[in-house]
Tab-separated table of C-alpha atoms in Angstrom:
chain	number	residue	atom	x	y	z
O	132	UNK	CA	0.000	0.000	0.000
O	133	UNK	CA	1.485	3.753	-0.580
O	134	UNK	CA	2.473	6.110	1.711
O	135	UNK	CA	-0.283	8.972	2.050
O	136	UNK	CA	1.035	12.114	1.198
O	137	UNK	CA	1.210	13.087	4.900
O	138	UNK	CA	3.548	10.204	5.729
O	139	UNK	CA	5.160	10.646	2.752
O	140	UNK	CA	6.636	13.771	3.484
O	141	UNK	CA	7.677	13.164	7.302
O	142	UNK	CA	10.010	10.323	5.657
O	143	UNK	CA	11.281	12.851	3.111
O	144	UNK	CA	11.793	15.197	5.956
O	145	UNK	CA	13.527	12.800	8.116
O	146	UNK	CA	15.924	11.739	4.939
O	147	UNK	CA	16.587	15.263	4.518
O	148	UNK	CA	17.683	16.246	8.005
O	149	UNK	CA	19.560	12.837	8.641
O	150	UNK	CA	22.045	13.613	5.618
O	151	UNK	CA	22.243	17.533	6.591
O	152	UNK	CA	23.059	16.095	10.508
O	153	UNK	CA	25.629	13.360	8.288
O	154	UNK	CA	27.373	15.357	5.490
O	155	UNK	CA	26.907	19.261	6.992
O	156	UNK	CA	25.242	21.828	5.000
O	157	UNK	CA	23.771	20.805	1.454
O	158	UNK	CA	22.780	22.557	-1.469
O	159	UNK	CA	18.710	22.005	-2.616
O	160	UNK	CA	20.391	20.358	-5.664
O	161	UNK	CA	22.868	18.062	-3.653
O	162	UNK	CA	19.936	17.340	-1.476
O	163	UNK	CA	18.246	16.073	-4.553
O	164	UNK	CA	21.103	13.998	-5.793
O	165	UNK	CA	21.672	12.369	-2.248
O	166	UNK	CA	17.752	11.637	-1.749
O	167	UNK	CA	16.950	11.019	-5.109
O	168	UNK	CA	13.892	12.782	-4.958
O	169	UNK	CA	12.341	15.472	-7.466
O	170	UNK	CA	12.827	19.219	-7.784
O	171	UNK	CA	9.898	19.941	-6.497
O	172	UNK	CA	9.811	17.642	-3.915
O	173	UNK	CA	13.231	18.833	-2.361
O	174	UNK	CA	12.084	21.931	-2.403
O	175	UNK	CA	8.746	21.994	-1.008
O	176	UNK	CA	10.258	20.133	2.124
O	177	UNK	CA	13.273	22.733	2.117
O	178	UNK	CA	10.552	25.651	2.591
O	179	UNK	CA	8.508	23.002	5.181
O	180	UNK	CA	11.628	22.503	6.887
O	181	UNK	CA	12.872	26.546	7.140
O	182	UNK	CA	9.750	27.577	8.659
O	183	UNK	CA	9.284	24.842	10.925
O	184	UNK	CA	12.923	26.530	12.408
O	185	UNK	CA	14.661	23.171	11.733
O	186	UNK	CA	16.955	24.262	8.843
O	187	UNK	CA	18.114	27.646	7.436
O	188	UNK	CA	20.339	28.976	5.212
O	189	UNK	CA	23.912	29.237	6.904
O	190	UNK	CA	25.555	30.305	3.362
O	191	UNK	CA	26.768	29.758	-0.469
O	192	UNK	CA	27.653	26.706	-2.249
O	193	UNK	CA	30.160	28.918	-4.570
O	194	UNK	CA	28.206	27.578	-8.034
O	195	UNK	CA	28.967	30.464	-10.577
O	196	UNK	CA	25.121	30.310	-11.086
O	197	UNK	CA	22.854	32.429	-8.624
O	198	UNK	CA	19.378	31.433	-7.163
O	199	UNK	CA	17.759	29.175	-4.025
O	200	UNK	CA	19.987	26.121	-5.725
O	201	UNK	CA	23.179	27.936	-4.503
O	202	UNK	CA	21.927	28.455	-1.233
O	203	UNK	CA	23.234	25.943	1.258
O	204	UNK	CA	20.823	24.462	3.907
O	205	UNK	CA	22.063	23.591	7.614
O	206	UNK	CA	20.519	22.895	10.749
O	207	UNK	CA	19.312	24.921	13.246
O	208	UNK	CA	22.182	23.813	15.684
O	209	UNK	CA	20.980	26.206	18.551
O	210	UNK	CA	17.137	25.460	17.708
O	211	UNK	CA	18.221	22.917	20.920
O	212	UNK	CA	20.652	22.411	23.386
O	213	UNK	CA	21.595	19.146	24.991
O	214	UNK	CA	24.185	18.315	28.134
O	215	UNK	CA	26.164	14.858	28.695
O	216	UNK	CA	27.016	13.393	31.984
O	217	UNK	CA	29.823	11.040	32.919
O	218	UNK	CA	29.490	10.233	36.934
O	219	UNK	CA	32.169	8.844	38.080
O	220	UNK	CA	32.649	7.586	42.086
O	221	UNK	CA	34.752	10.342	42.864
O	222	UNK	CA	32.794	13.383	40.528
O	223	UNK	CA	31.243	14.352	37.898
O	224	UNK	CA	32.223	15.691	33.755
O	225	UNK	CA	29.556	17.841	32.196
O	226	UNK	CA	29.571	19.068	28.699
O	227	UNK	CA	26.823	20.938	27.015
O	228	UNK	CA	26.497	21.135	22.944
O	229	UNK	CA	24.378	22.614	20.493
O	230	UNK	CA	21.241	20.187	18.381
O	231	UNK	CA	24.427	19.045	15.696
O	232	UNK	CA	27.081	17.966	18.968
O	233	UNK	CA	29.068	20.870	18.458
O	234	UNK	CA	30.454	21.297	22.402
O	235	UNK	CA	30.178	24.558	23.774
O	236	UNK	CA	30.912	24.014	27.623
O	237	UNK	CA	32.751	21.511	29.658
O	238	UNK	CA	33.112	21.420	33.621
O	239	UNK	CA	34.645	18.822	35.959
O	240	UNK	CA	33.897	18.889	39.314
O	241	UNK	CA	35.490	16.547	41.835
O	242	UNK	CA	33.084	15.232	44.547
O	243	UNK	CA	33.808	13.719	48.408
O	244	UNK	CA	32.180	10.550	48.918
O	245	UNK	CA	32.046	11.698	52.270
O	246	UNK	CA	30.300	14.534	51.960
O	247	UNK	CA	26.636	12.980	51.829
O	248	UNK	CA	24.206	12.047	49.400
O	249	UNK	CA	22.323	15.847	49.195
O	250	UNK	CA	25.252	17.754	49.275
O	251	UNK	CA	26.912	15.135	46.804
O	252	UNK	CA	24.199	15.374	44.663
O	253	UNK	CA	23.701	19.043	44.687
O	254	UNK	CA	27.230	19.599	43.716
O	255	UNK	CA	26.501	17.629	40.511
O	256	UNK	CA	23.634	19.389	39.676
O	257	UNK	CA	25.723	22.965	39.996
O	258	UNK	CA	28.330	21.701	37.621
O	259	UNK	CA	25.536	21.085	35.229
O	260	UNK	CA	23.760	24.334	35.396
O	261	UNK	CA	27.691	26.002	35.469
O	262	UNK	CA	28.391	24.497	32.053
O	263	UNK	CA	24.914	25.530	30.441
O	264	UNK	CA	25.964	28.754	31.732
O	265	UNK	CA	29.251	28.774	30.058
O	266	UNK	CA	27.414	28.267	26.824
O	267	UNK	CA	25.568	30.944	26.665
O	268	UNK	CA	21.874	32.297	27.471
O	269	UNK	CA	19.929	30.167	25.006
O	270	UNK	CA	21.460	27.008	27.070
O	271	UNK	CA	21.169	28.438	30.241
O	272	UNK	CA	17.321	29.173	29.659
O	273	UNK	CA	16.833	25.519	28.888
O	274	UNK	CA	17.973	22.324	28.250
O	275	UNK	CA	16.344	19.784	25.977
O	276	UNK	CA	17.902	16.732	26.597
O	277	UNK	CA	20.611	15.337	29.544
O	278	UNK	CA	22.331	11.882	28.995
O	279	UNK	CA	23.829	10.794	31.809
O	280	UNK	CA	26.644	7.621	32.060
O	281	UNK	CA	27.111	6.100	34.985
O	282	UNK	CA	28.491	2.974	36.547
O	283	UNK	CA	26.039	0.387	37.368
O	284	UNK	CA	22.953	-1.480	36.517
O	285	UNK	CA	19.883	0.396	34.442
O	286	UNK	CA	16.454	-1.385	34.850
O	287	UNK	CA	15.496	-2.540	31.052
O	288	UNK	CA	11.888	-1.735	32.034
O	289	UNK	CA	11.865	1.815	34.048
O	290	UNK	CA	15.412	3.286	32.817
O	291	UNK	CA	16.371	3.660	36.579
O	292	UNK	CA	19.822	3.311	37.647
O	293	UNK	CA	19.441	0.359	40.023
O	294	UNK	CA	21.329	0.348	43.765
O	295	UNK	CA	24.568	-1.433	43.174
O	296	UNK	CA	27.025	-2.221	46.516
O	297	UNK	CA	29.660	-0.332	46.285
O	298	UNK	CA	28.726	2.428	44.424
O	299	UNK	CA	28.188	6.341	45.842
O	300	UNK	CA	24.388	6.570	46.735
O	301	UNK	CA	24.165	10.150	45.547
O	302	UNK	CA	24.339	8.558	42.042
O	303	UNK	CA	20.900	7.019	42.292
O	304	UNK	CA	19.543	10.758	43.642
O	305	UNK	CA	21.394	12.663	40.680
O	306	UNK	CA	18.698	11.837	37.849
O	307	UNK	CA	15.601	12.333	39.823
O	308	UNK	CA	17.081	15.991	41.415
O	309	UNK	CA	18.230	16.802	37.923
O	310	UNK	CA	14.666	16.049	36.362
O	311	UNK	CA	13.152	18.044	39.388
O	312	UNK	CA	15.535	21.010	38.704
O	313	UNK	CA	15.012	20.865	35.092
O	314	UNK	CA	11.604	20.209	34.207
O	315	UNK	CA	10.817	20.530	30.823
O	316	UNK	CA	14.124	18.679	29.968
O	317	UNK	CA	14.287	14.844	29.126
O	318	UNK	CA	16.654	13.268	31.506
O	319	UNK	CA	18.014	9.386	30.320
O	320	UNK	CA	20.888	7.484	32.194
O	321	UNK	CA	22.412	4.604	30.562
O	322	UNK	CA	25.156	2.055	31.611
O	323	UNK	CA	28.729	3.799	31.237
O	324	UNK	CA	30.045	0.646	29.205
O	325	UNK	CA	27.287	0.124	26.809
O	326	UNK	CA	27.590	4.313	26.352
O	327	UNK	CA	31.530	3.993	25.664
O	328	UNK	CA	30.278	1.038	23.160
O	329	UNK	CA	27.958	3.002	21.636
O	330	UNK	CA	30.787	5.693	20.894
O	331	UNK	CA	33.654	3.398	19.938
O	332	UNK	CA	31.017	1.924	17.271
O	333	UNK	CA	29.970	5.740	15.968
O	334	UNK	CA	33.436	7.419	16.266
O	335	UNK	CA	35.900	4.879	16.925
O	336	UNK	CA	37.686	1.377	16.833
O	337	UNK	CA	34.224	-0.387	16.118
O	338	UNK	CA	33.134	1.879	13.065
O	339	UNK	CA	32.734	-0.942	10.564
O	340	UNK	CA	31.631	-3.850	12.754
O	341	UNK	CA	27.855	-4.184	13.767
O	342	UNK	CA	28.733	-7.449	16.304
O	343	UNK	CA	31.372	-7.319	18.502
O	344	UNK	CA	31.930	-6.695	22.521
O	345	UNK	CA	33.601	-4.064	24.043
O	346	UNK	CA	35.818	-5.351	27.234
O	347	UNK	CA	35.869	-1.474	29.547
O	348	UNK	CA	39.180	-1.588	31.199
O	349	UNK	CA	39.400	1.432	33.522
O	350	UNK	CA	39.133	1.737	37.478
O	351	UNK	CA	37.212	-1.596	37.167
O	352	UNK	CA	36.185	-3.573	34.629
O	353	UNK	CA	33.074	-4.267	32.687
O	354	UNK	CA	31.732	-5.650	28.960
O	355	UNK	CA	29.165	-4.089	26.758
O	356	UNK	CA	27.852	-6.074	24.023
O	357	UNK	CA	26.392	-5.359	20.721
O	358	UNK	CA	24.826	-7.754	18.383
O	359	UNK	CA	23.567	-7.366	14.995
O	360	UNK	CA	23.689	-3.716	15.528
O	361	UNK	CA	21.726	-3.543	18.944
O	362	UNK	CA	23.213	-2.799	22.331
O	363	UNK	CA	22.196	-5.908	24.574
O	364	UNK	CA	20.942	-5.295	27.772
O	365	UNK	CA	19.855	-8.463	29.357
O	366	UNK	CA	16.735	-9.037	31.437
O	367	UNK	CA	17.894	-7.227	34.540
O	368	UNK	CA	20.256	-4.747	32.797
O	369	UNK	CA	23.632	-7.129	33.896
O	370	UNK	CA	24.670	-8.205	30.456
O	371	UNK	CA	28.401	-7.471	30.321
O	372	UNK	CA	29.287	-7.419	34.369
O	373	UNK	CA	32.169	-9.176	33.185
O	374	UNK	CA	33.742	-8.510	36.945
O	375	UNK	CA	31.742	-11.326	38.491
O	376	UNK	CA	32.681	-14.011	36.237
O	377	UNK	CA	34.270	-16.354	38.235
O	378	UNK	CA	37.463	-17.159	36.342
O	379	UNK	CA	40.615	-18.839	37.393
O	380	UNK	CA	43.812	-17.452	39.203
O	381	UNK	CA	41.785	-15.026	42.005
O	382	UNK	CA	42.178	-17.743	44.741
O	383	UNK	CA	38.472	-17.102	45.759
O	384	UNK	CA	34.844	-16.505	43.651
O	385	UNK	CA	32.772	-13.444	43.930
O	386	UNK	CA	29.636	-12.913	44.976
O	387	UNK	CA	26.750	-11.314	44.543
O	388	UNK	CA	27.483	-8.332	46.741
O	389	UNK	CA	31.790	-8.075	46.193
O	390	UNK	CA	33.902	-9.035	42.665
O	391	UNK	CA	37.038	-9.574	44.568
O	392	UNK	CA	36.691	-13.207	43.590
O	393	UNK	CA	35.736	-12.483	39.439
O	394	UNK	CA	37.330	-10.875	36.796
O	395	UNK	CA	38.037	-7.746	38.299
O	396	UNK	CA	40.383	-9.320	40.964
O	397	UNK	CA	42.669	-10.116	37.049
O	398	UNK	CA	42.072	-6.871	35.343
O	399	UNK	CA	41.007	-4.080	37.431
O	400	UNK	CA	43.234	-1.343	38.257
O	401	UNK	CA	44.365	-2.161	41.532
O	402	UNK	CA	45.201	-5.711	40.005
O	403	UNK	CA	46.804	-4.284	37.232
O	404	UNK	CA	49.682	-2.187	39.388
O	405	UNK	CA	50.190	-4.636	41.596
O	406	UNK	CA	50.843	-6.370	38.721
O	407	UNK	CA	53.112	-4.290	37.578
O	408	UNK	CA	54.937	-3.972	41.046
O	409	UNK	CA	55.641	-7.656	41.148
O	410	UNK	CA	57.172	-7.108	37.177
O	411	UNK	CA	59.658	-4.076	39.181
O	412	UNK	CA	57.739	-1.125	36.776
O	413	UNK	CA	57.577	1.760	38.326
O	414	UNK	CA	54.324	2.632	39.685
O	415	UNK	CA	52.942	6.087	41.676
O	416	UNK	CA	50.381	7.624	41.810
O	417	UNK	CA	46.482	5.988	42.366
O	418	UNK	CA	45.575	2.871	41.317
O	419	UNK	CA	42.186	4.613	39.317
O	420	UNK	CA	42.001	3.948	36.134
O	421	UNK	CA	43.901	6.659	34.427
O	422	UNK	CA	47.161	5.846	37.222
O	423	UNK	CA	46.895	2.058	35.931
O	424	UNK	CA	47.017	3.619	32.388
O	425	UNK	CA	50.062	5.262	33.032
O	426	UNK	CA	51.755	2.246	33.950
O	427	UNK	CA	50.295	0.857	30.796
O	428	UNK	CA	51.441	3.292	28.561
O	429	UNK	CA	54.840	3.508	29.984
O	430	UNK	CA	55.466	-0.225	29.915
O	431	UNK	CA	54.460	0.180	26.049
O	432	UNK	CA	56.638	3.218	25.618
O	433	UNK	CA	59.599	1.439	27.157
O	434	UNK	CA	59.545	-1.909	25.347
O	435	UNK	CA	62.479	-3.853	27.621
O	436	UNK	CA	62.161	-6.725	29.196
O	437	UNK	CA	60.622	-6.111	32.087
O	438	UNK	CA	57.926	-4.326	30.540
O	439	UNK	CA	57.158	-6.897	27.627
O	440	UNK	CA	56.741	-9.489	31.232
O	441	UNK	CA	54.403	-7.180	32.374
O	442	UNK	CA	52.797	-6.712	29.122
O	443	UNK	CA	52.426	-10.737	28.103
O	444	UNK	CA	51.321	-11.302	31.991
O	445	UNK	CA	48.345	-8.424	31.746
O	446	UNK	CA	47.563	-10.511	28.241
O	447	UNK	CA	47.031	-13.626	29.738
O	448	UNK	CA	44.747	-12.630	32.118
O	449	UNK	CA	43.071	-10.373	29.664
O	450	UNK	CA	42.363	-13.048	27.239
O	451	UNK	CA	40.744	-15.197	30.209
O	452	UNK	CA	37.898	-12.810	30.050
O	453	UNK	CA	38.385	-12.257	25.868
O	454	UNK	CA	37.771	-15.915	26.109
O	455	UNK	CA	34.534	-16.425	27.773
O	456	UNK	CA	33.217	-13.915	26.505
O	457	UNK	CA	34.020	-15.594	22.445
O	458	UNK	CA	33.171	-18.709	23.643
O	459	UNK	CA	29.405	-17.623	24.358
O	460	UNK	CA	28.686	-15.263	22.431
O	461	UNK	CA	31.184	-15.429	18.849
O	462	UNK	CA	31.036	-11.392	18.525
O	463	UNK	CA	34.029	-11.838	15.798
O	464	UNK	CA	35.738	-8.720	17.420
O	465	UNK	CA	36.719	-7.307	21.082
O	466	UNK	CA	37.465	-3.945	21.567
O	467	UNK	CA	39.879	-3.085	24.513
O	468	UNK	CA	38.364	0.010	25.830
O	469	UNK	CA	38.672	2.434	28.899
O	470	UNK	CA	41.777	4.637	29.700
O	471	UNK	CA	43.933	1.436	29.733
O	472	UNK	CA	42.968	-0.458	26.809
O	473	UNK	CA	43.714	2.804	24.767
O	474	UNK	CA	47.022	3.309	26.704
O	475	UNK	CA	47.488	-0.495	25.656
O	476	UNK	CA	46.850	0.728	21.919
O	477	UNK	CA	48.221	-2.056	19.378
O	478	UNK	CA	50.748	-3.644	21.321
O	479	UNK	CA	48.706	-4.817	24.029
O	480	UNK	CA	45.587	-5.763	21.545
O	481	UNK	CA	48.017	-7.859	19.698
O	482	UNK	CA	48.886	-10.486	22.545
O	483	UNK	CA	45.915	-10.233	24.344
O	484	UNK	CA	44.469	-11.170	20.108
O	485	UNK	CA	47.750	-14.170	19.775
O	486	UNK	CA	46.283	-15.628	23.298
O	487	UNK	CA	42.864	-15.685	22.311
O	488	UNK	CA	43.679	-17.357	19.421
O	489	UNK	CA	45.377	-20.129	21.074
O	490	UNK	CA	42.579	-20.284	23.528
O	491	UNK	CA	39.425	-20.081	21.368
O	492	UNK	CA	38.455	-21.948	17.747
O	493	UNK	CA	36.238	-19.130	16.861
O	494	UNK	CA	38.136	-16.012	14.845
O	495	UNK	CA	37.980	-13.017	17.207
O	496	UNK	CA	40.106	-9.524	15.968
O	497	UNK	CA	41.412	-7.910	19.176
O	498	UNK	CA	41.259	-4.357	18.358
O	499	UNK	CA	42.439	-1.652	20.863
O	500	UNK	CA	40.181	1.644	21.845
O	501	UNK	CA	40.562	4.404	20.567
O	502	UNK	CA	38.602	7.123	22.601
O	503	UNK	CA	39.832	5.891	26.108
O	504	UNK	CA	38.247	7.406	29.098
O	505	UNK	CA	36.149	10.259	26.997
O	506	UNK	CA	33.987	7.464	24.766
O	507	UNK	CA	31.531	7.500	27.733
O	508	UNK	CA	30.999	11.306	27.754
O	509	UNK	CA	30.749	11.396	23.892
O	510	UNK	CA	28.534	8.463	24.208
O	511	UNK	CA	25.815	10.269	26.700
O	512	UNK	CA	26.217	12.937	23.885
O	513	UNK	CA	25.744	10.842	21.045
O	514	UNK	CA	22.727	9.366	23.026
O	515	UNK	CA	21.159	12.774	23.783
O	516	UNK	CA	21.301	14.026	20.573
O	517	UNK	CA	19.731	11.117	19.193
O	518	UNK	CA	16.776	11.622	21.140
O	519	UNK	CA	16.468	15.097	21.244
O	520	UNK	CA	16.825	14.760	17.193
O	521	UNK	CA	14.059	11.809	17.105
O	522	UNK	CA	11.574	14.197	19.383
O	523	UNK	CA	12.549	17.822	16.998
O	524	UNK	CA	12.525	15.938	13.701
O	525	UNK	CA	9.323	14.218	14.070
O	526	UNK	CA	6.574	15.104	11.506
């Protein structure tokens, strides 16, 4: 059955705005090549699109000729303004960006876990409203959209960030005193991990791969997993806590309230300097995850032979979690993510990858991040102007 006219033009308009948000500003005529659509077509949803306040001419294509075809179309980047959260135990980053993802504002703000849950919380919600002051008064009068990252568990079926031991309980406040504060805004919170996923697959080491996993290696350690294009959530929102699985070499098993036992007793940060202690690498510093990046990146940098011990020994246990990961779920690639699988870069990707394929029949790439520690901000971004673009550009 045909579209009806009316449905016919909300796709055309959606086409339209998804290859101006893709390829930047477009002539009418370039817009007619790339959508295939008629003259008149393109240009009755140009003039639909101007006065709605979605588009508008931002300047000249340069064609010798003169006329409406010369014009180029953009769009209306400040028609919306969106802010991204990355909550971390010990603070908070905040950016705020125009409808296209153009950042106009960052602030960090570092925040006592002893300071209690309301101050905590209201601390987070002043770095927000800072940064939307930093850019500028349309922000500042209101935002559209927040994305928020945080460590954690999301419920599949509310989108609430579920209690999780060990984690700051002024994260679980933060989204309902941010909705309160900012009413008319639409406030999401998503797993960090499956955000960093989300951005490593947009803007980084996953761009041409719609199945593969994405190990986090940072302060802990966690998996995000995307099949056949979809991020995969699980029926309680635990798909990829990768630092319970009860693997060998941690003397003890977790359980459901500590991962000492799992994983994250192999490749979390602490583990990974005293790892690098017992190899005689220098160390310093705290064992977060960007001080067990350093000693990472310097073992890399050094490439003796103390270092390449440390190096093969963070592989092996690296490619115990690769493994059971391939084994269940074939994803054809892993992505070593987080401030340490980017300090890592190639070197570490390719023994952690000569492991795995020792340990596993099933062809897995190893690949290493490349957006580190930022691929969860960029991924609340990426999120929140997703969703602020789905709500603006609907017919």
């Amino acid at each position: 059955m045909p579209a009806s006219p009316s449905t016919a033009r909300a796709i055309n308009d959606r086409l339209a705005l998804r290859l101006l948000q893709q390829e930047g500003p477009l002539t009418a005529g370039q817009l007619k090549q790339l959508t295939g659509l008629s003259r008149p077509t393109v240009s009755d949803l140009v003039e639909r699109l101007t006065v709605s306040g979605l588009i508008r001419v931002v300047g000249e294509s340069g064609e010798q000729r003169r006329g409406p075809n010369a014009r180029l179309y953009g769009i209306a980047a400040d028609r919306a303004h969106l802010a991204a959260l990355d909550v971390r135990t010990g603070g908070v980053l905040v950016l705020v960006s125009d409808l296209v993802g153009r950042v106009l504002a960052e602030v960090a703000v570092p925040i006592d876990a002893g300071s209690g849950t309301g101050p905590a919380v209201e601390q987070a919600v002043a770095a927000v409203e800072e940064a939307a002051r930093k850019a500028g008064p349309d922000a500042w009068a209101g935002l559209h959209t927040v994305g928020i990252g945080a460590p954690g568990l999301v419920d599949p079926a509310t989108g609430d960030l579920r209690d999780s031991s060990g984690l700051p309980a002024w994260h679980r406040s933060l989204v309902a005193a941010l909705q309160w504060r900012l009413p008319e805004a639409r406030v999401t919170v998503e797993n960090e991990t499956n955000l960093a996923a989300l951005a490593e697959q947009r803007e980084g080491a996953a761009r041409d791969r719609d199945t593969f996993v994405l190990l986090w290696l940072g302060h802990g350690v966690g998996a995000a997993v995307v099949l056949d294009g979809r991020l995969r959530r699980g029926a309680s929102g635990g798909t990829g806590e990768i630092g319970f699985l009860p693997v060998p070499g941690t003397g003890s098993l977790p359980s459901a309230t500590d991962c000492d036992g799992g994983f994250h007793a192999l490749a979390g940060a602490a583990a990974i300097g005293a790892l690098a202690h017992e190899h005689g690498l220098p160390g310093g510093g705290p064992l977060d995850g960007p001080g067990a990046a350093r000693v990472v990146g310097q073992a890399v940098s050094a490439g003796d032979a103390p270092a390449a011990r440390f190096l093969d020994a963070l592989a092996d246990r690296l490619a115990i979690g690769a493994a059971a990961v391939t084994a269940i779920l074939d994803p054809g690639c892993v992505v070593l993510g987080g401030e340490i699988g980017q300090a890592g870069g190639e070197v570490l990707a390719t023994r952690v990858g000569a492991r795995l394929k020792r340990m596993s029949p099933l062809a897995t790439e190893v690949r290493a991040g490349t957006l580190g520690g930022a691929a969860v901000l960029r991924g609340a971004l990426l999120t929140a102007r997703d969703r602020a673009q789905d709500d603006l550009f609907a017919p």
